[in-house]
């Protein structure tokens, strides 16, 4: 009989859109766990398992209902039922973009990952833009980047691939590599990375023959990614937790900066986003604001190691509210 694991012991949320993708996720588990009772307000159906030391909860979108809204609903209910999730992964199939240029070669079965660049956080929502007089679409907004801990693990895997002189993954980001339908509903509210196996071309050449293989390649990459995070976490578990909290803090500042149209945030990967947002909120011509730091329980992260407290803005027109679960 499969053992039962408490909801608070799950640290990774895995979201997929199709049953074939959920089946691929199940095949990657080192151990499968028993089902848990569902919460009254949660309509998701979950499967549970372990990859390495990570307890993983997997949810699939309702049958026949895909897209950003459904993905956002599934992720929101998952976070409510499993409040201690450190990060998420959105995993499945996608349509590759053919004939980009000579330097980019997208093949069936390749894996595409939402790695950020200076202009975007790794995922671009097609309707975040406006059409100019010349017919070109200029982006007017962007979505959050994946959590830092996942990007660090991605960099480690990429360096390993380069040392082995293999090209399992194509992560060049000079243009769009893949089309999919769910990530834009998650990136701003569910700290995650989007991983897609290429199953066809995103044009008239569409078929389902490669879907199972592409779903398996994406799921296999997630397993390798989680095992890399295991190695990073094993030497200092507290450091992993702080890294995730820091990533959420960074993502929140990015979202605020984009909402305020703060200049410089999307221009440079090394931009001091927290400093730019702090400066913007301290300007004399800014309106009234309320800055909420939710679940401010990690005093070391706020006051010692990263001194995030120094990035909280100070202005007579604004107020700061810190909430905590500690009494």
Coordinates of C-alpha atoms in Angstrom, one line a residue:
X1 CA 0.0 0.0 0.0
X2 CA 1.3 3.5 -0.9
X3 CA 2.1 5.6 2.1
X4 CA 0.3 8.9 2.9
X5 CA 2.2 12.1 3.1
X6 CA 0.7 15.3 4.8
X7 CA -0.2 18.2 2.6
X8 CA 2.4 20.5 4.4
X9 CA 5.2 18.1 3.3
X10 CA 4.8 18.9 -0.4
X11 CA 7.3 21.4 -1.7
X12 CA 7.0 21.3 -5.5
X13 CA 3.8 21.9 -7.5
X14 CA 3.6 20.4 -11.0
X15 CA 0.9 21.7 -13.4
X16 CA 0.1 20.2 -16.8
X17 CA -2.7 20.6 -19.3
X18 CA -3.2 17.1 -20.8
X19 CA -3.7 13.6 -19.4
X20 CA -0.7 12.5 -21.5
X21 CA 1.4 15.1 -19.7
X22 CA 0.1 13.9 -16.3
X23 CA 1.0 10.3 -17.2
X24 CA 4.5 11.4 -18.1
X25 CA 4.8 13.1 -14.7
X26 CA 3.7 10.0 -12.9
X27 CA 6.4 7.9 -14.7
X28 CA 9.1 10.2 -13.4
X29 CA 8.3 9.6 -9.7
X30 CA 10.8 7.6 -7.7
X31 CA 7.9 6.8 -5.3
X32 CA 4.1 7.3 -5.6
X33 CA 2.1 8.4 -2.6
X34 CA -1.5 7.7 -1.6
X35 CA -4.2 10.2 -2.4
X36 CA -5.2 12.9 0.2
X37 CA -8.7 14.1 1.1
X38 CA -9.6 17.1 -1.0
X39 CA -10.4 20.5 0.4
X40 CA -14.0 21.7 -0.1
X41 CA -13.0 24.7 -2.2
X42 CA -10.5 22.7 -4.3
X43 CA -11.8 21.1 -7.5
X44 CA -8.4 19.8 -8.7
X45 CA -7.6 16.1 -8.9
X46 CA -4.1 15.4 -7.7
X47 CA -1.5 12.7 -7.9
X48 CA 1.4 12.6 -5.4
X49 CA 4.9 11.3 -5.5
X50 CA 8.6 11.9 -4.7
X51 CA 11.5 12.8 -6.9
X52 CA 14.7 12.5 -4.9
X53 CA 13.9 14.3 -1.6
X54 CA 11.3 16.5 -3.2
X55 CA 7.6 15.7 -2.5
X56 CA 5.7 16.6 -5.6
X57 CA 2.0 17.2 -6.1
X58 CA 0.7 17.1 -9.7
X59 CA -2.5 18.6 -11.1
X60 CA -3.9 18.6 -14.6
X61 CA -6.3 21.1 -16.1
X62 CA -9.9 19.9 -16.5
X63 CA -10.6 17.8 -19.6
X64 CA -11.2 19.9 -22.7
X65 CA -10.5 23.2 -20.8
X66 CA -7.1 24.7 -21.6
X67 CA -5.7 28.2 -21.5
X68 CA -4.5 30.9 -19.1
X69 CA -7.6 31.2 -17.0
X70 CA -7.9 27.5 -16.3
X71 CA -4.2 27.3 -15.5
X72 CA -4.4 30.2 -13.1
X73 CA -7.4 28.5 -11.3
X74 CA -5.6 25.2 -11.0
X75 CA -2.5 26.8 -9.6
X76 CA -4.4 29.0 -7.2
X77 CA -6.3 26.1 -5.7
X78 CA -3.1 24.1 -5.5
X79 CA -1.3 26.8 -3.5
X80 CA -4.3 27.0 -1.1
X81 CA -4.4 23.2 -0.5
X82 CA -0.6 23.0 -0.3
X83 CA 0.6 26.2 1.4
X84 CA 4.3 25.2 1.8
X85 CA 5.1 24.8 -1.9
X86 CA 8.5 26.3 -2.6
X87 CA 8.0 26.7 -6.3
X88 CA 6.2 25.2 -9.3
X89 CA 6.8 23.7 -12.7
X90 CA 4.5 24.0 -15.7
X91 CA 5.3 21.0 -17.9
X92 CA 4.0 19.8 -21.2
X93 CA 4.1 19.9 -24.9
X94 CA 4.4 22.9 -27.2
X95 CA 4.6 23.8 -30.9
X96 CA 8.1 24.7 -32.2
X97 CA 8.7 27.8 -34.3
X98 CA 10.4 26.7 -37.6
X99 CA 12.8 28.6 -39.8
X100 CA 14.0 31.2 -37.3
X101 CA 17.6 31.5 -38.6
X102 CA 20.7 29.5 -39.3
X103 CA 21.8 29.5 -35.6
X104 CA 18.6 28.1 -34.1
X105 CA 17.5 24.6 -35.0
X106 CA 14.3 23.4 -33.4
X107 CA 13.6 19.7 -33.7
X108 CA 10.8 17.4 -32.6
X109 CA 11.6 16.2 -29.0
X110 CA 13.7 19.2 -28.1
X111 CA 13.0 20.9 -24.8
X112 CA 12.3 24.6 -24.5
X113 CA 12.6 26.4 -21.2
X114 CA 11.3 29.8 -20.0
X115 CA 14.7 31.3 -19.3
X116 CA 14.6 35.1 -19.1
X117 CA 16.4 37.6 -21.2
X118 CA 16.8 41.4 -20.9
X119 CA 13.5 42.0 -22.7
X120 CA 11.2 39.5 -21.0
X121 CA 11.0 37.0 -18.1
X122 CA 11.0 33.9 -20.4
X123 CA 7.3 33.9 -21.2
X124 CA 5.7 36.5 -23.5
X125 CA 1.9 36.9 -23.5
X126 CA 0.9 37.7 -27.1
X127 CA -1.7 40.3 -26.2
X128 CA 0.8 42.3 -24.0
X129 CA 1.4 44.8 -26.8
X130 CA 0.1 47.4 -29.2
X131 CA 0.3 47.8 -32.9
X132 CA 2.2 50.8 -34.3
X133 CA 1.8 52.7 -37.5
X134 CA 4.2 50.4 -39.3
X135 CA 2.2 47.3 -38.3
X136 CA 4.8 46.1 -35.8
X137 CA 3.7 45.0 -32.3
X138 CA 5.5 46.7 -29.4
X139 CA 5.4 44.9 -26.1
X140 CA 3.8 47.0 -23.3
X141 CA 4.1 44.6 -20.5
X142 CA 5.8 41.4 -19.4
X143 CA 5.5 38.5 -17.0
X144 CA 7.6 37.5 -14.1
X145 CA 10.7 35.4 -14.4
X146 CA 11.1 32.0 -12.8
X147 CA 12.3 31.7 -9.2
X148 CA 16.1 32.2 -8.8
X149 CA 16.6 28.7 -7.4
X150 CA 15.2 27.2 -10.6
X151 CA 17.4 29.4 -12.8
X152 CA 20.5 28.5 -10.8
X153 CA 19.7 24.8 -11.3
X154 CA 19.1 25.5 -15.0
X155 CA 22.5 27.2 -15.3
X156 CA 24.1 24.2 -13.6
X157 CA 22.5 21.7 -16.0
X158 CA 23.4 23.9 -19.0
X159 CA 27.1 24.0 -17.9
X160 CA 27.1 20.2 -17.6
X161 CA 25.7 19.9 -21.1
X162 CA 28.4 22.2 -22.5
X163 CA 31.1 20.2 -20.8
X164 CA 29.7 17.0 -22.3
X165 CA 29.5 18.8 -25.6
X166 CA 25.9 17.7 -26.1
X167 CA 23.0 19.7 -27.4
X168 CA 20.0 18.0 -25.9
X169 CA 18.4 21.4 -25.3
X170 CA 18.2 24.5 -27.5
X171 CA 17.8 27.5 -25.2
X172 CA 18.8 30.3 -27.6
X173 CA 16.4 33.2 -27.0
X174 CA 16.9 35.5 -29.9
X175 CA 13.3 34.9 -30.9
X176 CA 10.2 32.9 -30.0
X177 CA 11.0 29.2 -29.9
X178 CA 7.7 27.7 -28.8
X179 CA 4.0 28.4 -28.6
X180 CA 1.8 27.1 -25.7
X181 CA -1.4 28.2 -24.0
X182 CA -1.1 28.1 -20.2
X183 CA 2.1 29.9 -18.9
X184 CA 0.8 33.4 -19.1
X185 CA -1.9 32.5 -16.5
X186 CA 0.7 31.4 -14.0
X187 CA 3.9 33.4 -14.1
X188 CA 2.8 36.5 -12.1
X189 CA 1.1 34.5 -9.3
X190 CA 2.7 31.1 -9.2
X191 CA 6.5 31.2 -9.0
X192 CA 7.4 28.5 -11.6
X193 CA 9.3 27.7 -14.7
X194 CA 7.7 26.6 -18.0
X195 CA 9.2 23.5 -19.6
X196 CA 8.0 22.3 -23.0
X197 CA 8.7 19.3 -25.2
X198 CA 8.4 20.2 -28.9
X199 CA 5.7 17.9 -30.5
X200 CA 5.1 19.6 -33.8
X201 CA 5.5 22.9 -35.6
X202 CA 3.3 25.9 -34.6
X203 CA 2.0 26.3 -38.2
X204 CA -0.1 24.2 -40.5
X205 CA 2.1 21.1 -39.8
X206 CA 0.3 19.9 -36.7
X207 CA -0.2 16.4 -35.6
X208 CA -0.4 14.3 -32.4
X209 CA 2.1 11.6 -33.3
X210 CA 5.0 13.1 -31.3
X211 CA 2.9 14.2 -28.3
X212 CA 3.7 11.3 -26.0
X213 CA 7.5 11.5 -26.7
X214 CA 7.6 15.3 -26.3
X215 CA 5.7 15.1 -23.0
X216 CA 8.2 12.5 -21.8
X217 CA 11.2 14.5 -22.7
X218 CA 9.8 17.6 -20.8
X219 CA 9.0 15.5 -17.8
X220 CA 12.5 13.8 -17.8
X221 CA 14.1 17.3 -17.9
X222 CA 12.1 18.3 -14.8
X223 CA 13.4 15.3 -13.0
X224 CA 16.9 16.2 -13.8
X225 CA 16.3 19.8 -12.8
X226 CA 14.9 18.7 -9.4
X227 CA 17.8 16.4 -8.8
X228 CA 20.2 19.3 -9.4
X229 CA 18.3 21.4 -6.8
X230 CA 18.7 18.5 -4.4
X231 CA 22.4 18.7 -4.7
X232 CA 22.3 22.5 -4.1
X233 CA 20.0 22.0 -1.1
X234 CA 21.8 19.1 0.6
X235 CA 24.7 21.1 1.9
X236 CA 22.5 23.9 3.4
X237 CA 18.7 23.4 3.4
X238 CA 18.1 26.8 5.0
X239 CA 19.9 28.4 2.1
X240 CA 17.4 26.9 -0.4
X241 CA 14.4 28.2 1.6
X242 CA 16.0 31.7 1.7
X243 CA 16.7 31.6 -2.0
X244 CA 13.1 30.8 -2.8
X245 CA 11.9 33.6 -0.5
X246 CA 14.4 36.0 -2.2
X247 CA 13.1 35.0 -5.6
X248 CA 9.5 35.7 -4.6
X249 CA 10.6 39.1 -3.2
X250 CA 12.4 39.9 -6.5
X251 CA 9.4 38.8 -8.6
X252 CA 7.1 41.0 -6.5
X253 CA 9.3 44.0 -7.1
X254 CA 9.4 43.3 -10.8
X255 CA 5.6 43.2 -10.9
X256 CA 5.4 46.5 -9.0
X257 CA 8.0 48.1 -11.3
X258 CA 6.2 47.1 -14.4
X259 CA 2.8 48.3 -13.1
X260 CA 4.4 51.7 -12.4
X261 CA 6.3 51.6 -15.7
X262 CA 9.6 52.1 -14.0
X263 CA 12.3 52.7 -16.5
X264 CA 15.3 50.4 -16.7
X265 CA 13.7 47.2 -15.3
X266 CA 13.6 45.4 -18.6
X267 CA 16.7 46.9 -20.1
X268 CA 19.3 44.9 -18.3
X269 CA 19.5 41.5 -16.7
X270 CA 21.7 43.1 -14.0
X271 CA 19.4 46.0 -13.2
X272 CA 18.8 46.7 -9.5
X273 CA 15.1 46.2 -9.7
X274 CA 14.5 46.6 -5.9
X275 CA 16.5 49.9 -5.9
X276 CA 14.6 51.2 -8.9
X277 CA 11.2 50.5 -7.4
X278 CA 12.2 52.0 -4.1
X279 CA 13.4 55.2 -5.8
X280 CA 10.2 55.4 -7.8
X281 CA 7.9 55.1 -4.7
X282 CA 10.0 57.7 -2.9
X283 CA 9.5 60.4 -5.6
X284 CA 7.6 63.6 -4.5
X285 CA 5.2 63.3 -7.4
X286 CA 4.1 59.8 -6.7
X287 CA 0.5 59.2 -5.4
X288 CA -0.6 57.5 -2.2
X289 CA 0.4 53.9 -1.9
X290 CA 0.2 50.9 0.5
X291 CA 3.1 48.5 0.4
X292 CA 2.3 45.0 1.9
X293 CA 5.0 42.5 2.9
X294 CA 3.1 39.3 3.4
X295 CA 4.3 36.5 5.7
X296 CA 7.3 38.5 6.9
X297 CA 8.5 35.7 9.2
X298 CA 12.1 35.3 8.1
X299 CA 13.9 38.0 10.1
X300 CA 17.3 37.0 8.9
X301 CA 16.3 37.5 5.3
X302 CA 14.7 40.9 6.1
X303 CA 17.3 42.3 8.5
X304 CA 20.6 40.3 8.2
X305 CA 21.7 38.2 5.3
X306 CA 20.1 40.1 2.4
X307 CA 18.9 43.2 4.3
X308 CA 15.8 43.4 2.3
X309 CA 14.5 45.9 4.8
X310 CA 16.8 48.5 3.2
X311 CA 14.7 48.3 -0.1
X312 CA 11.4 49.2 1.6
X313 CA 10.4 52.7 0.4
X314 CA 9.9 55.6 2.7
X315 CA 7.5 58.4 1.8
X316 CA 4.9 60.4 3.7
X317 CA 2.4 59.5 1.1
X318 CA 2.8 55.8 1.6
X319 CA 2.4 53.2 4.3
X320 CA 4.0 49.8 4.8
X321 CA 2.2 46.8 6.3
X322 CA 4.1 43.7 7.4
X323 CA 2.1 40.5 8.1
X324 CA 3.4 37.5 9.9
X325 CA 2.2 34.0 11.0
X326 CA 4.3 34.2 14.2
X327 CA 2.7 35.3 17.4

